[in-house]
Every structure is written in C-alpha cells, then in structure tokens.
Amino acid sequence: MLGNFFKKPKDDMDGRIPPGQSLTTRFPVLTYGPAPRYKLEDVTIEVSGLATPRTFSWTELSALPQTTLTYDIHCVTHWSKLDTIWTGIAVPDLMTLIEPKPEATHVMIHSVGGYTTNLALSDFVLPANLLASRFGDKPLETEHGGPLRLVVPHLFFWKSAKWISGLEFISADAPGFWERNGYHMRGDPFKEERYSDD
C-alpha cells in the first residue's frame, strides 16, 4: 500500500530532494493530539517576550498583504511534496509591525493547544516564510493547520507550526515540544538534521 503513496526518487532532481526522502503526491496528516477547531474570529497572534507586546486579531491579519508562493516541503518522517502552493502573510511583512528588542536572537512559536517549536530569528524572518491561510486555491484545512499556520519551507516541516497563536521572542535558543522529545534543534533537511544526535 505504501508504494501507492510514496515513491523513491531516482535522483535528487537537481538538488530538490534531500537525502533519505521519498516523494508523495498526497499531503499526509501528522499531528500530536487532536486537531483543534475554532472560529476565524478566535484567531489571534500574541507577540510576547523580548518585543513590544501586541496581539493581532484575524481582522488585522486579513488586512495585511497576501503573498502566494510555491515551494517544496519536507517532513522528518521521510516524505517530500513538491511544488506546493501557499497563500498568506509573508513573515517580513508581519515583522514590519513587530518591534523585537536588540537582544532577541530566537523566537518560540506557540500554537493553540500548547505546541511550541523554536526558530533562530534569522530562520524566521526569511521572505519565503508565510503565515499561511490557504493551500492551493482553498482555505487551509483544519487537519493541515487551518485557519492559520506557519510555513518555513527550508526546514523540516515540524518547524512549520500548525494553528499558530503566538510569537515569543527570546535571547537564546530553547527547545520546543518536539525538540524536548528528541528532534533536532534546527532541522535542516539537506543536512539530515532529524534528531538531537544528528
């Protein structure tokens, strides 16, 4: 059955496929715990830590410029999906409204339900990163992190936190949920940074 969903690439397709990955045309759902379901009007992003405190409402977020990007995504569980299309707020556009303090070097991403993951600020602010609300031509499904998720395509996909609810700016790297449970602190798929001992 797995052979119908996943396919080993014959080569790295000009550098697009990280080592150890298989291609899929599907979008597997991998989540710790049940997917939270909440209304659009309940979506907020709370900025905290080493930054001027602020809370963005869904209305405020929806009024920001929307960007559509196409890129490949890679899951630590060894699947890759190519040419995915996402629409949302480019992180640099959001950052124009956020005032981190000079000592902030990392950001802890918070999600509805208590999930967290860490990112270096230099990894977070890249132009390819989105707070995405649409996948393809449809609103992002709950199981895939809708109504709003972070997408960080250059790192393994657990860093692209679903159901994002907060950005906590911090002065040093610190592990989030999966990092405390054995995943790599950064998660570069092309370096095979899957687990803490990689």
mmCIF file of C-alpha atoms in Angstrom:
data_model
loop_
_atom_site.group_PDB
_atom_site.id
_atom_site.type_symbol
_atom_site.label_atom_id
_atom_site.label_comp_id
_atom_site.label_asym_id
_atom_site.label_seq_id
_atom_site.Cartn_x
_atom_site.Cartn_y
_atom_site.Cartn_z
ATOM 1 C CA MET A 1 0.000 0.000 0.000
ATOM 2 C CA LEU A 2 2.795 2.448 0.846
ATOM 3 C CA GLY A 3 4.101 2.082 -2.672
ATOM 4 C CA ASN A 4 0.954 3.793 -3.961
ATOM 5 C CA PHE A 5 1.562 6.895 -1.859
ATOM 6 C CA PHE A 6 5.338 7.271 -1.667
ATOM 7 C CA LYS A 7 7.993 6.904 -4.335
ATOM 8 C CA LYS A 8 11.759 6.889 -4.010
ATOM 9 C CA PRO A 9 13.178 9.475 -6.417
ATOM 10 C CA LYS A 10 15.664 8.188 -8.994
ATOM 11 C CA ASP A 11 17.943 11.125 -8.190
ATOM 12 C CA ASP A 12 17.856 14.362 -6.200
ATOM 13 C CA MET A 13 16.080 16.220 -9.031
ATOM 14 C CA ASP A 14 18.732 18.918 -9.352
ATOM 15 C CA GLY A 15 19.110 19.295 -5.616
ATOM 16 C CA ARG A 16 15.409 19.476 -4.715
ATOM 17 C CA ILE A 17 15.192 16.177 -2.820
ATOM 18 C CA PRO A 18 17.057 15.898 0.496
ATOM 19 C CA PRO A 19 18.796 12.598 1.256
ATOM 20 C CA GLY A 20 16.573 9.896 2.756
ATOM 21 C CA GLN A 21 13.314 11.379 1.440
ATOM 22 C CA SER A 22 10.550 9.768 -0.664
ATOM 23 C CA LEU A 23 8.172 11.702 -2.896
ATOM 24 C CA THR A 24 4.432 11.826 -2.355
ATOM 25 C CA THR A 25 1.603 13.434 -4.290
ATOM 26 C CA ARG A 26 -0.613 13.286 -1.202
ATOM 27 C CA PHE A 27 -0.410 15.506 1.872
ATOM 28 C CA PRO A 28 -0.039 13.198 4.891
ATOM 29 C CA VAL A 29 -1.579 14.418 8.148
ATOM 30 C CA LEU A 30 0.770 14.113 11.101
ATOM 31 C CA THR A 31 -0.337 15.748 14.342
ATOM 32 C CA TYR A 32 0.304 15.246 18.023
ATOM 33 C CA GLY A 33 -3.155 15.068 19.588
ATOM 34 C CA PRO A 34 -6.493 16.085 18.068
ATOM 35 C CA ALA A 35 -6.758 18.972 15.622
ATOM 36 C CA PRO A 36 -8.246 21.997 17.413
ATOM 37 C CA ARG A 37 -11.311 23.505 15.775
ATOM 38 C CA TYR A 38 -12.080 27.168 16.343
ATOM 39 C CA LYS A 39 -13.685 30.057 14.505
ATOM 40 C CA LEU A 40 -11.848 32.597 12.381
ATOM 41 C CA GLU A 41 -12.823 35.367 14.774
ATOM 42 C CA ASP A 42 -10.965 33.485 17.531
ATOM 43 C CA VAL A 43 -7.659 33.508 15.626
ATOM 44 C CA THR A 44 -5.056 35.726 17.313
ATOM 45 C CA ILE A 45 -1.272 36.037 17.245
ATOM 46 C CA GLU A 46 0.156 37.222 20.560
ATOM 47 C CA VAL A 47 3.600 38.836 20.455
ATOM 48 C CA SER A 48 5.486 38.439 23.745
ATOM 49 C CA GLY A 49 8.926 38.128 25.323
ATOM 50 C CA LEU A 50 11.653 40.437 24.056
ATOM 51 C CA ALA A 51 9.372 42.515 21.859
ATOM 52 C CA THR A 52 6.745 45.191 22.306
ATOM 53 C CA PRO A 53 3.641 43.245 23.419
ATOM 54 C CA ARG A 54 0.906 43.132 20.834
ATOM 55 C CA THR A 55 -1.992 40.907 19.808
ATOM 56 C CA PHE A 56 -3.074 40.643 16.175
ATOM 57 C CA SER A 57 -6.710 39.729 15.509
ATOM 58 C CA TRP A 58 -7.905 37.775 12.480
ATOM 59 C CA THR A 59 -9.322 41.007 11.069
ATOM 60 C CA GLU A 60 -5.948 42.739 11.387
ATOM 61 C CA LEU A 61 -4.094 39.789 9.910
ATOM 62 C CA SER A 62 -6.518 39.520 6.990
ATOM 63 C CA ALA A 63 -5.919 43.184 6.146
ATOM 64 C CA LEU A 64 -2.182 42.617 5.643
ATOM 65 C CA PRO A 65 -0.757 41.982 2.147
ATOM 66 C CA GLN A 66 -1.260 38.419 0.949
ATOM 67 C CA THR A 67 1.560 36.587 -0.804
ATOM 68 C CA THR A 68 1.339 33.370 -2.843
ATOM 69 C CA LEU A 69 4.457 31.203 -3.037
ATOM 70 C CA THR A 70 5.288 27.789 -4.487
ATOM 71 C CA TYR A 71 7.848 25.532 -2.874
ATOM 72 C CA ASP A 72 8.806 22.012 -1.867
ATOM 73 C CA ILE A 73 8.134 20.774 1.664
ATOM 74 C CA HIS A 74 9.940 18.013 3.538
ATOM 75 C CA CYS A 75 8.726 16.039 6.566
ATOM 76 C CA VAL A 76 11.079 14.463 9.096
ATOM 77 C CA THR A 77 9.134 11.215 8.576
ATOM 78 C CA HIS A 78 10.874 10.937 5.180
ATOM 79 C CA TRP A 79 8.274 12.301 2.733
ATOM 80 C CA SER A 80 8.668 15.271 0.424
ATOM 81 C CA LYS A 81 5.953 17.007 -1.577
ATOM 82 C CA LEU A 82 6.986 19.184 -4.488
ATOM 83 C CA ASP A 83 5.529 22.386 -5.925
ATOM 84 C CA THR A 84 3.076 23.101 -3.115
ATOM 85 C CA ILE A 85 1.251 26.443 -3.351
ATOM 86 C CA TRP A 86 0.555 28.520 -0.259
ATOM 87 C CA THR A 87 -1.013 31.939 0.330
ATOM 88 C CA GLY A 88 -0.680 34.047 3.431
ATOM 89 C CA ILE A 89 1.227 36.826 5.146
ATOM 90 C CA ALA A 90 4.933 36.930 4.349
ATOM 91 C CA VAL A 91 6.805 36.962 7.648
ATOM 92 C CA PRO A 92 8.835 40.062 6.663
ATOM 93 C CA ASP A 93 5.544 41.935 6.133
ATOM 94 C CA LEU A 94 4.367 40.938 9.605
ATOM 95 C CA MET A 95 7.735 41.894 11.097
ATOM 96 C CA THR A 96 7.285 45.493 9.958
ATOM 97 C CA LEU A 97 4.621 45.686 12.698
ATOM 98 C CA ILE A 98 6.653 43.919 15.398
ATOM 99 C CA GLU A 99 9.377 45.565 17.482
ATOM 100 C CA PRO A 100 11.800 42.958 18.830
ATOM 101 C CA LYS A 101 14.457 44.120 21.253
ATOM 102 C CA PRO A 102 18.104 44.008 20.111
ATOM 103 C CA GLU A 103 18.870 41.076 22.405
ATOM 104 C CA ALA A 104 16.235 38.853 20.738
ATOM 105 C CA THR A 105 18.001 36.103 18.776
ATOM 106 C CA HIS A 106 15.312 33.422 18.563
ATOM 107 C CA VAL A 107 11.554 33.073 18.522
ATOM 108 C CA MET A 108 9.432 30.411 20.177
ATOM 109 C CA ILE A 109 6.380 29.676 18.055
ATOM 110 C CA HIS A 110 3.245 28.921 20.085
ATOM 111 C CA SER A 111 0.189 27.074 18.823
ATOM 112 C CA VAL A 112 -3.358 26.546 20.015
ATOM 113 C CA GLY A 113 -3.267 23.500 22.289
ATOM 114 C CA GLY A 114 0.162 24.223 23.760
ATOM 115 C CA TYR A 115 2.504 23.033 20.990
ATOM 116 C CA THR A 116 5.743 25.002 20.601
ATOM 117 C CA THR A 117 8.763 24.979 18.298
ATOM 118 C CA ASN A 118 11.897 27.110 18.234
ATOM 119 C CA LEU A 119 13.466 29.060 15.386
ATOM 120 C CA ALA A 120 16.509 31.260 15.132
ATOM 121 C CA LEU A 121 15.357 34.764 14.255
ATOM 122 C CA SER A 122 17.485 34.534 11.104
ATOM 123 C CA ASP A 123 15.484 31.441 10.043
ATOM 124 C CA PHE A 124 12.153 33.035 10.934
ATOM 125 C CA VAL A 125 12.369 36.327 9.034
ATOM 126 C CA LEU A 126 13.152 34.900 5.576
ATOM 127 C CA PRO A 127 10.972 36.109 2.659
ATOM 128 C CA ALA A 128 9.853 32.555 1.796
ATOM 129 C CA ASN A 129 8.180 32.061 5.193
ATOM 130 C CA LEU A 130 4.421 32.592 5.459
ATOM 131 C CA LEU A 131 1.641 32.687 7.983
ATOM 132 C CA ALA A 132 -0.479 30.693 5.584
ATOM 133 C CA SER A 133 -4.264 30.579 5.443
ATOM 134 C CA ARG A 134 -4.673 28.934 2.016
ATOM 135 C CA PHE A 135 -3.255 25.813 0.400
ATOM 136 C CA GLY A 136 -3.654 25.666 -3.352
ATOM 137 C CA ASP A 137 -6.836 27.515 -4.186
ATOM 138 C CA LYS A 138 -8.707 26.654 -0.976
ATOM 139 C CA PRO A 139 -8.733 27.741 2.664
ATOM 140 C CA LEU A 140 -6.263 25.687 4.675
ATOM 141 C CA GLU A 141 -7.976 22.635 6.161
ATOM 142 C CA THR A 142 -8.016 22.202 9.931
ATOM 143 C CA GLU A 143 -6.002 18.973 9.757
ATOM 144 C CA HIS A 144 -3.214 20.819 7.964
ATOM 145 C CA GLY A 145 -3.113 23.703 10.419
ATOM 146 C CA GLY A 146 -6.009 25.891 9.321
ATOM 147 C CA PRO A 147 -7.140 28.503 9.718
ATOM 148 C CA LEU A 148 -3.538 29.747 10.122
ATOM 149 C CA ARG A 149 -0.180 28.016 10.222
ATOM 150 C CA LEU A 150 3.442 28.961 9.848
ATOM 151 C CA VAL A 151 5.266 27.643 6.765
ATOM 152 C CA VAL A 152 9.072 27.502 6.903
ATOM 153 C CA PRO A 153 9.943 25.532 3.769
ATOM 154 C CA HIS A 154 13.721 25.380 4.195
ATOM 155 C CA LEU A 155 13.455 23.350 7.423
ATOM 156 C CA PHE A 156 11.746 20.051 8.204
ATOM 157 C CA PHE A 157 8.019 20.583 8.364
ATOM 158 C CA TRP A 158 7.556 20.184 12.133
ATOM 159 C CA LYS A 159 9.043 23.696 12.308
ATOM 160 C CA SER A 160 6.037 24.933 10.296
ATOM 161 C CA ALA A 161 3.782 25.040 13.327
ATOM 162 C CA LYS A 162 0.071 24.448 12.794
ATOM 163 C CA TRP A 163 -2.637 26.612 14.430
ATOM 164 C CA ILE A 164 -0.159 29.359 15.269
ATOM 165 C CA SER A 165 -1.165 31.576 18.184
ATOM 166 C CA GLY A 166 1.951 33.318 19.450
ATOM 167 C CA LEU A 167 5.451 34.602 18.772
ATOM 168 C CA GLU A 168 7.653 34.758 21.865
ATOM 169 C CA PHE A 169 10.966 36.496 21.226
ATOM 170 C CA ILE A 170 13.828 35.139 23.348
ATOM 171 C CA SER A 171 17.542 35.818 23.880
ATOM 172 C CA ALA A 172 18.872 32.276 23.406
ATOM 173 C CA ASP A 173 17.886 29.075 21.675
ATOM 174 C CA ALA A 174 15.491 26.886 23.654
ATOM 175 C CA PRO A 175 13.759 23.625 22.715
ATOM 176 C CA GLY A 176 10.090 23.476 21.856
ATOM 177 C CA PHE A 177 7.831 20.433 22.190
ATOM 178 C CA TRP A 178 9.420 18.071 19.651
ATOM 179 C CA GLU A 179 12.926 19.338 20.343
ATOM 180 C CA ARG A 180 12.484 18.395 24.019
ATOM 181 C CA ASN A 181 11.408 14.961 22.825
ATOM 182 C CA GLY A 182 14.437 14.194 20.683
ATOM 183 C CA TYR A 183 14.124 16.182 17.460
ATOM 184 C CA HIS A 184 16.943 18.383 16.205
ATOM 185 C CA MET A 185 17.100 21.976 17.379
ATOM 186 C CA ARG A 186 17.199 23.329 13.803
ATOM 187 C CA GLY A 187 16.048 20.653 11.359
ATOM 188 C CA ASP A 188 17.758 21.298 8.026
ATOM 189 C CA PRO A 189 16.518 18.514 5.689
ATOM 190 C CA PHE A 190 19.539 18.725 3.391
ATOM 191 C CA LYS A 191 21.863 18.121 6.361
ATOM 192 C CA GLU A 192 19.548 15.337 7.650
ATOM 193 C CA GLU A 193 19.114 17.143 10.958
ATOM 194 C CA ARG A 194 16.284 14.896 12.119
ATOM 195 C CA TYR A 195 17.138 14.046 15.713
ATOM 196 C CA SER A 196 19.108 15.590 18.558
ATOM 197 C CA ASP A 197 22.143 13.359 17.938
ATOM 198 C CA ASP A 198 22.372 14.131 14.186
#
